[in-house]
mmCIF file of C-alpha atoms in Angstrom:
data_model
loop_
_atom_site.group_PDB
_atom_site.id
_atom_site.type_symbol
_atom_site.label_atom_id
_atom_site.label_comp_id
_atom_site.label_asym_id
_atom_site.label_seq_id
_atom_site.Cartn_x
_atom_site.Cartn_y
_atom_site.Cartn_z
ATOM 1 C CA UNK A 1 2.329 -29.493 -17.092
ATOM 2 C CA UNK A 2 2.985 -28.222 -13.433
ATOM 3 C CA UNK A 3 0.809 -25.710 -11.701
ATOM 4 C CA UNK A 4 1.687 -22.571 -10.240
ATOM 5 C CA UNK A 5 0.899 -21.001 -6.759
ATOM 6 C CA UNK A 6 1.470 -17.775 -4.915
ATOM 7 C CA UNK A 7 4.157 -18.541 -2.311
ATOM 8 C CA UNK A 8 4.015 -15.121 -0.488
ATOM 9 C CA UNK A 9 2.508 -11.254 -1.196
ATOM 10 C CA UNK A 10 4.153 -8.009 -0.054
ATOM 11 C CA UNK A 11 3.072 -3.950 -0.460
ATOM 12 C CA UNK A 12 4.207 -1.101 -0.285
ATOM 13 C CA UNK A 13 2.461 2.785 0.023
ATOM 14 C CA UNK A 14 4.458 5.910 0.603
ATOM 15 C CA UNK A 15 4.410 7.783 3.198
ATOM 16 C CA UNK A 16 3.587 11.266 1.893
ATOM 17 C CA UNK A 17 -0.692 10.875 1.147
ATOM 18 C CA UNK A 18 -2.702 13.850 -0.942
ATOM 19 C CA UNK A 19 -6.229 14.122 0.762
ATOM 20 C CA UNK A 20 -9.191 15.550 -1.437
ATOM 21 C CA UNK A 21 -8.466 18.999 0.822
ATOM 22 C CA UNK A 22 -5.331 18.838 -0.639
ATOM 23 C CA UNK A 23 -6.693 18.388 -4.171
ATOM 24 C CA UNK A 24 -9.266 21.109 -4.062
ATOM 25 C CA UNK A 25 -6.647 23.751 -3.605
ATOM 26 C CA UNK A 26 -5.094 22.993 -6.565
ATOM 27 C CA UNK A 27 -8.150 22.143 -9.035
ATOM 28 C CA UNK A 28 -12.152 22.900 -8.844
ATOM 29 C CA UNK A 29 -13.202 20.379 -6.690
ATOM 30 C CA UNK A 30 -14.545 19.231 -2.991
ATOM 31 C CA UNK A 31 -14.087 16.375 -1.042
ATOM 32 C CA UNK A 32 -17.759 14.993 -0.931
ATOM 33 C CA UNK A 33 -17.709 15.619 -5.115
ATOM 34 C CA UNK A 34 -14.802 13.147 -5.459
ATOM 35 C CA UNK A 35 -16.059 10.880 -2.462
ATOM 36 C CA UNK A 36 -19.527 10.805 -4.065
ATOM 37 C CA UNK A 37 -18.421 9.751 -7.532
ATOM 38 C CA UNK A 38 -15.198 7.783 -6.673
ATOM 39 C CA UNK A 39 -15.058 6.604 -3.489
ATOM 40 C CA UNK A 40 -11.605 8.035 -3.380
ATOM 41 C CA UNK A 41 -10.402 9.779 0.126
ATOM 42 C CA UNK A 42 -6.441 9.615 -0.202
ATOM 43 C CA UNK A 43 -4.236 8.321 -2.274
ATOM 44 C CA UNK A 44 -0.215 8.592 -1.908
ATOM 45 C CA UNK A 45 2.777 9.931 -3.401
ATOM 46 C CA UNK A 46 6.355 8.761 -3.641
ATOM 47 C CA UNK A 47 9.048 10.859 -2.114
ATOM 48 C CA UNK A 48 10.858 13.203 -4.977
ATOM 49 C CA UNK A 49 13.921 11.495 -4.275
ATOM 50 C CA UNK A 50 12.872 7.900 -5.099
ATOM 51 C CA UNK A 51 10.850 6.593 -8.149
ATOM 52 C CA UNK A 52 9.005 3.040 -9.553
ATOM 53 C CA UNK A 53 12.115 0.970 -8.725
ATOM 54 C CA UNK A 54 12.343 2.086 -5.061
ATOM 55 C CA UNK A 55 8.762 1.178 -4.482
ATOM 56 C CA UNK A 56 9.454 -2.694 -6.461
ATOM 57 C CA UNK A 57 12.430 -3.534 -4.269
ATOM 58 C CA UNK A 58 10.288 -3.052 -1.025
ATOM 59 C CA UNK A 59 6.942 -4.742 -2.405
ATOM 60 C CA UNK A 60 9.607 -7.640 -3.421
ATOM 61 C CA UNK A 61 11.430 -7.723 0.079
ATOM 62 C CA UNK A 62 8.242 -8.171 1.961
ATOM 63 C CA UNK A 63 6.887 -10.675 -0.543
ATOM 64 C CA UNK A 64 10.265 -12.652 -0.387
ATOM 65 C CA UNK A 65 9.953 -12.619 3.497
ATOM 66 C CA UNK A 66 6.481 -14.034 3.782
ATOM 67 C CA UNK A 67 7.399 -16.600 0.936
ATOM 68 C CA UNK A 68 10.015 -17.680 2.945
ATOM 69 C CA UNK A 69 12.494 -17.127 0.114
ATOM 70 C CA UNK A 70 15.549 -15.230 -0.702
ATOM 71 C CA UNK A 71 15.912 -13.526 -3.793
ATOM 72 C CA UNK A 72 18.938 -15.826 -5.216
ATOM 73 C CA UNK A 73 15.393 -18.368 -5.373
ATOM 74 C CA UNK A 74 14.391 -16.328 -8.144
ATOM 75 C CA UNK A 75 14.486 -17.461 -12.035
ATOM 76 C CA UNK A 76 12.172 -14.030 -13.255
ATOM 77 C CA UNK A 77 11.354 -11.165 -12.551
ATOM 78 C CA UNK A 78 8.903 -9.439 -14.229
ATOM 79 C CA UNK A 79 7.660 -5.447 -13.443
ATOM 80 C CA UNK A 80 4.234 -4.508 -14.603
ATOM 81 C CA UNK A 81 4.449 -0.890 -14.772
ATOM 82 C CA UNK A 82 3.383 2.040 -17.409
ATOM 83 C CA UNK A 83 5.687 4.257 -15.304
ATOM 84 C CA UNK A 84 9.251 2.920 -15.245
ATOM 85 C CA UNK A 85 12.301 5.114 -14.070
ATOM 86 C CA UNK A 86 13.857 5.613 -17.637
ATOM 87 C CA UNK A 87 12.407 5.063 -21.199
ATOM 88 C CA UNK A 88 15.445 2.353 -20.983
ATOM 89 C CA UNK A 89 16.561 0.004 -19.637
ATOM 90 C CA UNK A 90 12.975 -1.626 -18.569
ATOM 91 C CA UNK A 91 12.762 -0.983 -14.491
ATOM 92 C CA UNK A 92 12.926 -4.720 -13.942
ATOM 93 C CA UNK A 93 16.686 -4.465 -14.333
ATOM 94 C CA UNK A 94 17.367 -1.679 -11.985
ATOM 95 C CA UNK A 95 14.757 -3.292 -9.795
ATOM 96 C CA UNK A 96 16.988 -6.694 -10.111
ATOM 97 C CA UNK A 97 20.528 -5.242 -9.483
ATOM 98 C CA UNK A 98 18.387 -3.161 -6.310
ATOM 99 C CA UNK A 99 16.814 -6.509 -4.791
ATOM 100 C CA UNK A 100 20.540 -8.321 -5.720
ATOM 101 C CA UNK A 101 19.062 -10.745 -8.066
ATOM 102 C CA UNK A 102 22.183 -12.591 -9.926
ATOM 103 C CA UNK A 103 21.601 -12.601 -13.973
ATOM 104 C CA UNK A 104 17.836 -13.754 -13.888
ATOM 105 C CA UNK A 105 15.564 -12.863 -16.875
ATOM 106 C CA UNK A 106 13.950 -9.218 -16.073
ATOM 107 C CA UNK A 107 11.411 -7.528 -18.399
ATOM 108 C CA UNK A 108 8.961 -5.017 -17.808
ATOM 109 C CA UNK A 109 5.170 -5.285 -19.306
ATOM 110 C CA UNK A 110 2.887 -2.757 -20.277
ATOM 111 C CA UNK A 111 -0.907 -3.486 -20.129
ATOM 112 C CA UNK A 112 -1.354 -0.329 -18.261
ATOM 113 C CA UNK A 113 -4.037 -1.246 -14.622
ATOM 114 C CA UNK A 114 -4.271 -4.954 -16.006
ATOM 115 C CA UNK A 115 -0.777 -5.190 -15.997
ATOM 116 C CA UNK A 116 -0.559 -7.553 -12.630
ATOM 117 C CA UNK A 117 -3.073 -9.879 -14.314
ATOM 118 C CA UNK A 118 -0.945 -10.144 -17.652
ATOM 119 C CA UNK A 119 2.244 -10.711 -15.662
ATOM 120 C CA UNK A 120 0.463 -13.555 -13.587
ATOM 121 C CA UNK A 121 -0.603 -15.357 -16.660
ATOM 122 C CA UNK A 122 3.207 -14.894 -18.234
ATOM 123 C CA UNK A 123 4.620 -16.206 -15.107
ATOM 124 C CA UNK A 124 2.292 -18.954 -14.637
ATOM 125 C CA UNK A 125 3.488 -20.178 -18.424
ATOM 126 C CA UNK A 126 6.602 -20.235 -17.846
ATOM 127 C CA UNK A 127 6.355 -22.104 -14.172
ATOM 128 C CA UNK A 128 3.569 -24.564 -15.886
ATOM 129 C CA UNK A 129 5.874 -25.397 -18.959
ATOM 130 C CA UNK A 130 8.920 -26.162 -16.257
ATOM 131 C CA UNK A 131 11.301 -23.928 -17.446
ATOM 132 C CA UNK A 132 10.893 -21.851 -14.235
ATOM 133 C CA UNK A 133 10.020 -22.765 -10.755
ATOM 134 C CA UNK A 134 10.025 -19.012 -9.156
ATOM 135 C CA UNK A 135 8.621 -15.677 -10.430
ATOM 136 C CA UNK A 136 8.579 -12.338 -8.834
ATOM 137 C CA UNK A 137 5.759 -10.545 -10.508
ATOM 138 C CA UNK A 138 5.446 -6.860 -9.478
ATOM 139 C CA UNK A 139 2.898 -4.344 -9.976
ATOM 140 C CA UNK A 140 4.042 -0.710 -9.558
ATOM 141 C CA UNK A 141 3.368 2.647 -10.336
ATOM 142 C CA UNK A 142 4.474 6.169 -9.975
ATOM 143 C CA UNK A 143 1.551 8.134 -11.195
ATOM 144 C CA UNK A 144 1.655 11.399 -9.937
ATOM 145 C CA UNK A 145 4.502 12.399 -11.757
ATOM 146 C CA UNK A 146 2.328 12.145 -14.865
ATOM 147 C CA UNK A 147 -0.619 13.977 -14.089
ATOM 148 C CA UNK A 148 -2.059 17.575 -14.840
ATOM 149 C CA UNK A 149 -3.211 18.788 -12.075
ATOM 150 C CA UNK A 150 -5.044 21.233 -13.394
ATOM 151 C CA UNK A 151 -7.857 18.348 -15.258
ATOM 152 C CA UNK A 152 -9.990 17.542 -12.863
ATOM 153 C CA UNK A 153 -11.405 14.353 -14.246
ATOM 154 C CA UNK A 154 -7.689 12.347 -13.717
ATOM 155 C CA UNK A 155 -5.336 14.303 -11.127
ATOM 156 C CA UNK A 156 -8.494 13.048 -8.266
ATOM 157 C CA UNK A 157 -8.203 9.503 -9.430
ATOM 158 C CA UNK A 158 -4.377 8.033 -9.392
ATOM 159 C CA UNK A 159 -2.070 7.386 -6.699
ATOM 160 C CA UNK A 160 1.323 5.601 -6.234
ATOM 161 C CA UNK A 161 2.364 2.171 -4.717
ATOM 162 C CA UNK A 162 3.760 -1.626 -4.997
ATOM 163 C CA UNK A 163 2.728 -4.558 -4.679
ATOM 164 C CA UNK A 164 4.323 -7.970 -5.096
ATOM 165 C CA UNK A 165 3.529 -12.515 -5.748
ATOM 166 C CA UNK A 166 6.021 -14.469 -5.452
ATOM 167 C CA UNK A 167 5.085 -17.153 -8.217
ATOM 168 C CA UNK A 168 5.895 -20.751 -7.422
ATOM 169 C CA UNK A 169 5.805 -24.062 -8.561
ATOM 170 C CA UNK A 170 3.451 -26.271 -6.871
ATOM 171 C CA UNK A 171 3.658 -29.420 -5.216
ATOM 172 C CA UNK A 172 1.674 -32.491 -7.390
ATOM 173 C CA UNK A 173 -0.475 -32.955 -3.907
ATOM 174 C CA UNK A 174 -0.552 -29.117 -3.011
ATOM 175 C CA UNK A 175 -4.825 -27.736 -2.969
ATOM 176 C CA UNK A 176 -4.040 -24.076 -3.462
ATOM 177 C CA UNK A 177 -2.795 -23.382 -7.001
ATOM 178 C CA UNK A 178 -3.842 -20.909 -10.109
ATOM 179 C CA UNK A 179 -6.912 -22.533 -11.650
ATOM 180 C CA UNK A 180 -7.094 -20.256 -14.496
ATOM 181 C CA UNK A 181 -6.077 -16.400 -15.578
ATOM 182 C CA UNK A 182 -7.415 -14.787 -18.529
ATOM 183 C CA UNK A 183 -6.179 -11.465 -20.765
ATOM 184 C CA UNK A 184 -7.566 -9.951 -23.201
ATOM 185 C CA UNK A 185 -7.311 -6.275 -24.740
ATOM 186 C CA UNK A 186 -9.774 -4.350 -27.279
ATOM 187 C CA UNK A 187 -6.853 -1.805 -29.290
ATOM 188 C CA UNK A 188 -10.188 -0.337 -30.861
ATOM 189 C CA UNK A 189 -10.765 1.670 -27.923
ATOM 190 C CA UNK A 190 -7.341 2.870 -26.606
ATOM 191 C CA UNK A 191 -8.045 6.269 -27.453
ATOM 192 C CA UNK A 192 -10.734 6.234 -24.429
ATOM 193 C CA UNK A 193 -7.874 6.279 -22.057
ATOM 194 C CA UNK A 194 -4.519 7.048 -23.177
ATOM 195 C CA UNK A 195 -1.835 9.778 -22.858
ATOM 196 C CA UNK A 196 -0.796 10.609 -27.004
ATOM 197 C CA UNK A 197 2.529 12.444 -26.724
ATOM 198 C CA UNK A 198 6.098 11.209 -25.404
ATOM 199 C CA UNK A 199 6.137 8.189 -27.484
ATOM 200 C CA UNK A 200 7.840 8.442 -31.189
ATOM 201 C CA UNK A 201 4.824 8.526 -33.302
ATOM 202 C CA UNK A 202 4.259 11.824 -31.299
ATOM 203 C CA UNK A 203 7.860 12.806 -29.946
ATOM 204 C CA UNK A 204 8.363 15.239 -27.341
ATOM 205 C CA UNK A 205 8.590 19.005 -28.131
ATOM 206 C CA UNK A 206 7.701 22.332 -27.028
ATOM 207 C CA UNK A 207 4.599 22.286 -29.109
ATOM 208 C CA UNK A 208 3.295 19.020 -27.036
ATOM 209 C CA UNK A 209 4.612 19.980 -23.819
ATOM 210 C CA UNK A 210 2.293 23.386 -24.468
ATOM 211 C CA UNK A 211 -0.883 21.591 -25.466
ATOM 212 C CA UNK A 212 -0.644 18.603 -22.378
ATOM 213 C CA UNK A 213 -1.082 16.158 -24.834
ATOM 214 C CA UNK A 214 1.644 14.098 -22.960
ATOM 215 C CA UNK A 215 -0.766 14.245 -19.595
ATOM 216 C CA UNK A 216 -3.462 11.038 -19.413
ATOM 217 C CA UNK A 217 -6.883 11.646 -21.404
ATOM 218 C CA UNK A 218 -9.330 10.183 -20.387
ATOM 219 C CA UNK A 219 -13.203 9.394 -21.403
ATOM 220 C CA UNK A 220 -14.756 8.981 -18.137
ATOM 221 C CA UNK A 221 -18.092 7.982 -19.084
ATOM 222 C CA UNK A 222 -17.022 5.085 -21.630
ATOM 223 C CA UNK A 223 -14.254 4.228 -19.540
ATOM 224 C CA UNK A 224 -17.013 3.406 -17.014
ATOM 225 C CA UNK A 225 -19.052 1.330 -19.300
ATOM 226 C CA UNK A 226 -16.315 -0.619 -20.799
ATOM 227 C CA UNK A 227 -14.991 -1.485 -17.040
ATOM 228 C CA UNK A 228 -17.965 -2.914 -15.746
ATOM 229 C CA UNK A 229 -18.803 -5.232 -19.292
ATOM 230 C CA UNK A 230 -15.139 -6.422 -19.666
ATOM 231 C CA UNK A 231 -14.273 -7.021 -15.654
ATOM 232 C CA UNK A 232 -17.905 -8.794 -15.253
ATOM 233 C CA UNK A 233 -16.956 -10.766 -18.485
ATOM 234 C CA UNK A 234 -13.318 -11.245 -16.983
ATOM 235 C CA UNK A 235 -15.059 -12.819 -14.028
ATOM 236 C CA UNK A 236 -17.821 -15.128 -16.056
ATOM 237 C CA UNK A 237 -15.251 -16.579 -17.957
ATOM 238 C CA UNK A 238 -12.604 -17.561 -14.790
ATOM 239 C CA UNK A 239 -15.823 -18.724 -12.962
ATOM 240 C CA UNK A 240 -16.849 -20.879 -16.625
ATOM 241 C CA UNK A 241 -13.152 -22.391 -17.297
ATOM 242 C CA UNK A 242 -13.188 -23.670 -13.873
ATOM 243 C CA UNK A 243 -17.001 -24.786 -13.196
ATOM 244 C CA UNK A 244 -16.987 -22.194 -10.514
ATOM 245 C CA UNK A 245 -20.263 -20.823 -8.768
ATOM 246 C CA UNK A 246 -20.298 -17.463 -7.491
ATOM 247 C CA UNK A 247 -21.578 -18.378 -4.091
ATOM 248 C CA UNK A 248 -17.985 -20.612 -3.396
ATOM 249 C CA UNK A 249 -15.876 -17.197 -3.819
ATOM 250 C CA UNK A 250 -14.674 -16.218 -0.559
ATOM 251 C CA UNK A 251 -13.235 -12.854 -1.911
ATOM 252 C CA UNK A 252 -12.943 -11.032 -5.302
ATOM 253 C CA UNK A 253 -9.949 -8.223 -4.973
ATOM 254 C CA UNK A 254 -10.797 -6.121 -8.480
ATOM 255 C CA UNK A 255 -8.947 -3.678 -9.733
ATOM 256 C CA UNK A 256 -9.023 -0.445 -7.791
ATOM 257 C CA UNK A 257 -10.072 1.993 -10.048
ATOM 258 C CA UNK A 258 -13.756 3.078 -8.468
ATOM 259 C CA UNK A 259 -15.860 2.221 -6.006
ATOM 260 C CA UNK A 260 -18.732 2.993 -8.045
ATOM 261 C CA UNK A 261 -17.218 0.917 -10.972
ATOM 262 C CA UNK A 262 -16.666 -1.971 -7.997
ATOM 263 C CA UNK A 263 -20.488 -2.099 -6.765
ATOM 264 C CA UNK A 264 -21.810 -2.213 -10.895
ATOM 265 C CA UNK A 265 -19.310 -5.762 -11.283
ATOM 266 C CA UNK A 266 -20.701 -7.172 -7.896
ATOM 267 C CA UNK A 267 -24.564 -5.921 -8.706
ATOM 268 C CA UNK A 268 -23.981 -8.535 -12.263
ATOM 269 C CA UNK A 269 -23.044 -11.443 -9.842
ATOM 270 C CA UNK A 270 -25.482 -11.018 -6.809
ATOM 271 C CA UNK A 271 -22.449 -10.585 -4.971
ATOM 272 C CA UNK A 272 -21.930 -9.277 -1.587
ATOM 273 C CA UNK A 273 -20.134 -6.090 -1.312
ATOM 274 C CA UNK A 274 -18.605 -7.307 2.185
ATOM 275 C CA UNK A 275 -17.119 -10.048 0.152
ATOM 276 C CA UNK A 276 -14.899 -7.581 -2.147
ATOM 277 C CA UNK A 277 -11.720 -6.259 -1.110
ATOM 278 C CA UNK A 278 -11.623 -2.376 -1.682
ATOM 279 C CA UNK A 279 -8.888 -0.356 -1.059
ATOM 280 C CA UNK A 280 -9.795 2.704 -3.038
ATOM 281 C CA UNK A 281 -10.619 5.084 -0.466
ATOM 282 C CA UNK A 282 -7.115 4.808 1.313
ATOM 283 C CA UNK A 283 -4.818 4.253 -2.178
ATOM 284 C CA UNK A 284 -6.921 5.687 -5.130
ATOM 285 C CA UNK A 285 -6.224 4.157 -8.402
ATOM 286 C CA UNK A 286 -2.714 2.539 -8.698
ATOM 287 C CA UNK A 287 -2.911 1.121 -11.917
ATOM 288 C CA UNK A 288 -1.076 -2.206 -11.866
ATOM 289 C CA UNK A 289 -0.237 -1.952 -8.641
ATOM 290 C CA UNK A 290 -3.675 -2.198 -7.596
ATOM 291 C CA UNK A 291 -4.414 -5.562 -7.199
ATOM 292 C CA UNK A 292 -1.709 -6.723 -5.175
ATOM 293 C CA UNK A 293 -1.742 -4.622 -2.716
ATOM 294 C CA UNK A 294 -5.432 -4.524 -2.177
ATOM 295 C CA UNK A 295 -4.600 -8.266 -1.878
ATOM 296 C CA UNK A 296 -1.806 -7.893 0.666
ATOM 297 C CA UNK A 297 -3.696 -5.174 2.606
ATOM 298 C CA UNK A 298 -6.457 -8.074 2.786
ATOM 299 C CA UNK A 299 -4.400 -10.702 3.703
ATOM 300 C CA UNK A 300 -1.918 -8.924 6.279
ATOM 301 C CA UNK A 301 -5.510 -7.244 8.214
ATOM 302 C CA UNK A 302 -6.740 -11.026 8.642
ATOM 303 C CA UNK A 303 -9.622 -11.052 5.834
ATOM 304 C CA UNK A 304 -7.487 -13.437 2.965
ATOM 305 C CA UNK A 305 -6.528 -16.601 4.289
ATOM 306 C CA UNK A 306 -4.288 -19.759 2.987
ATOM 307 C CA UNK A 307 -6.798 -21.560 1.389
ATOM 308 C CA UNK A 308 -9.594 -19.273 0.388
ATOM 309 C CA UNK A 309 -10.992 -19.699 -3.231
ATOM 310 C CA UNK A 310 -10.405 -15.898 -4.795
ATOM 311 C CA UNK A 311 -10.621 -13.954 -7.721
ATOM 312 C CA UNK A 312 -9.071 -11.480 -8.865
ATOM 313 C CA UNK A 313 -10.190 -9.237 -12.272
ATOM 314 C CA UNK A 314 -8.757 -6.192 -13.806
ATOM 315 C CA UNK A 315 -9.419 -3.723 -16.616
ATOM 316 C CA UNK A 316 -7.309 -0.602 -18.095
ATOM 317 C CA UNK A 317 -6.107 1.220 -21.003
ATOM 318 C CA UNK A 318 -5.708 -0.815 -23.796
ATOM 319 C CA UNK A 319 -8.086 -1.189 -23.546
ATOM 320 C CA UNK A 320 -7.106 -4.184 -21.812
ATOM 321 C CA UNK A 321 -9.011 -6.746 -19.380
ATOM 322 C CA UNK A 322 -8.168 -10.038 -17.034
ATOM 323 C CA UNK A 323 -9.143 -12.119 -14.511
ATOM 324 C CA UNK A 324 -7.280 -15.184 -12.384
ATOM 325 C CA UNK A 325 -9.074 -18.066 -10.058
ATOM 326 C CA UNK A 326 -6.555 -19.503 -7.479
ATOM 327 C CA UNK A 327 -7.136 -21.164 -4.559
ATOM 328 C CA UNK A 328 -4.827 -18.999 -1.938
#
């Protein structure tokens, strides 16, 4: 078995950003309300003219560039999204033929804001098995396309953006490497956070597109408690696999759903809240986009370093739940 690494990181937020002003002219709400309970200040929007592919192929370019890699380097690529361009084909192909990727494997995976932790356990099979060497896993979403903007509880939350590993195989001798990555998801609860119409059990019609039963529903108050017992699990079992204490973590970069759900994973651990990347306040909720580019925004501002023990841990709808220990 070889091990895998994570050669280089890139991001990517638009440049168009909806403020909590912005939000409480559209829906009953105030800044301080949203600040209070989320921790959310901003998040951003993609311009109308581009989508979820346009966002992958910059994450991708910036991650190729700090990997010192070109994209003809790449054996996979694999898009962890819940909002591709089309229904079909998956967004990893147009993202492939976009970044000029030559007739490499592309798929897209749906595990909805654990997505980035799924693909990084998919890639790191096929890189530990040998039958790749280098994966391009992206996390990206285009989320405010999908929400109703007139239910308070999920137009304040979601936001769009990229963000991009480059997957590699690493040398027999080389210290930083994936120690472990974890998934798991709990179908038994997916109706706490799902969106029910625009699939084919529930097709789209007039009737559906009158109730909003294709917007996001969401049960905030489970969805809470179910965050903070499957990420703190996510993180006790990464920290188990590898006989980890929590006191050698130099950062944990969770899932940026809410800063409230953030500062309930750390309070189970002792840890310090100085020690966990959040990116919330400036990005909102990207869904599998999250990670990474709370990651990149880390490691680009000086914080990450080559070297640093991290972990990252994820949950979302699903409901699904993850967690990955790598030395950086």
């Amino acid at each position: 078995m070889f091990r895998s690494r994570v050669a280089g990181v890139g991001s990517f937020l638009p440049e168009k950003v909806i403020t909590n002003y912005d939000l409480e002219k559209m829906v009953e709400t105030t800044h301080d309300w949203i600040v209070q309970r989320t921790g959310i200040e901003r998040r951003h929007m993609v311009d109308e003219n581009e989508g979820c592919s346009d966002m992958c192929v910059r994450a991708g370019n910036k991650a190729l560039a700090d990997a010192k890699m070109t994209v003809d380097q790449m054996d996979l690529l694999i898009v962890c999204t819940l909002t591709p361009d089309y229904k079909m084909p998956a967004v990893a192909c147009i993202v492939q033929a976009k970044l000029g990727a030559k007739n490499i494997m592309s798929f897209d995976l749906n595990a909805a804001c654990s997505g980035f932790v799924y693909g990084m356990f998919v890639a790191d099979q096929f890189i530990k098995t040998g039958v790749y060497k280098n994966v391009m896993v992206i996390g990206a979403e285009n989320l405010t396309r999908l929400l109703n903007y007139k239910d308070r509880d999920t137009c304040i939350l979601f936001g769009d953006g990229a963000g991009c590993f480059i997957m590699s195989r690493a040398q027999e001798n080389d210290p930083n490497y994936l120690m472990t990555v974890h998934a798991h998801a709990e179908g038994s609860l997916a109706e706490l956070l799902w969106a029910k119409g625009g699939g084919t059990r529930y097709p789209f019609s007039q009737e559906m597109l009158d109730t909003g039963s294709h917007f996001m529903q969401m049960k905030g108050k489970e969805i809470f408690k179910n965050a903070t017992r499957t990420m703190a699990t996510a993180c006790t079992e990464a920290l188990n696999a590898t006989n980890t204490r929590p006191e050698q973590i130099d950062w944990i970069v969770p899932h940026q759903a809410n800063l409230r759900i953030t500062e309930a994973v750390a309070n189970q651990f002792d840890f310090p809240m100085d020690k966990i990347v959040s990116t919330v306040h400036e990005t909102g909720n990207t869904s599998a986009a999250s990670i990474p580019i709370a990651f990149d925004t880390a490691y680009r501002d000086g914080r990450i370093k080559r070297g640093q023990l991290i972990l990252l841990t994820a949950f979302g709808a699903g409901l699904t739940s993850g967690s990955a220990l790598l030395r950086f």
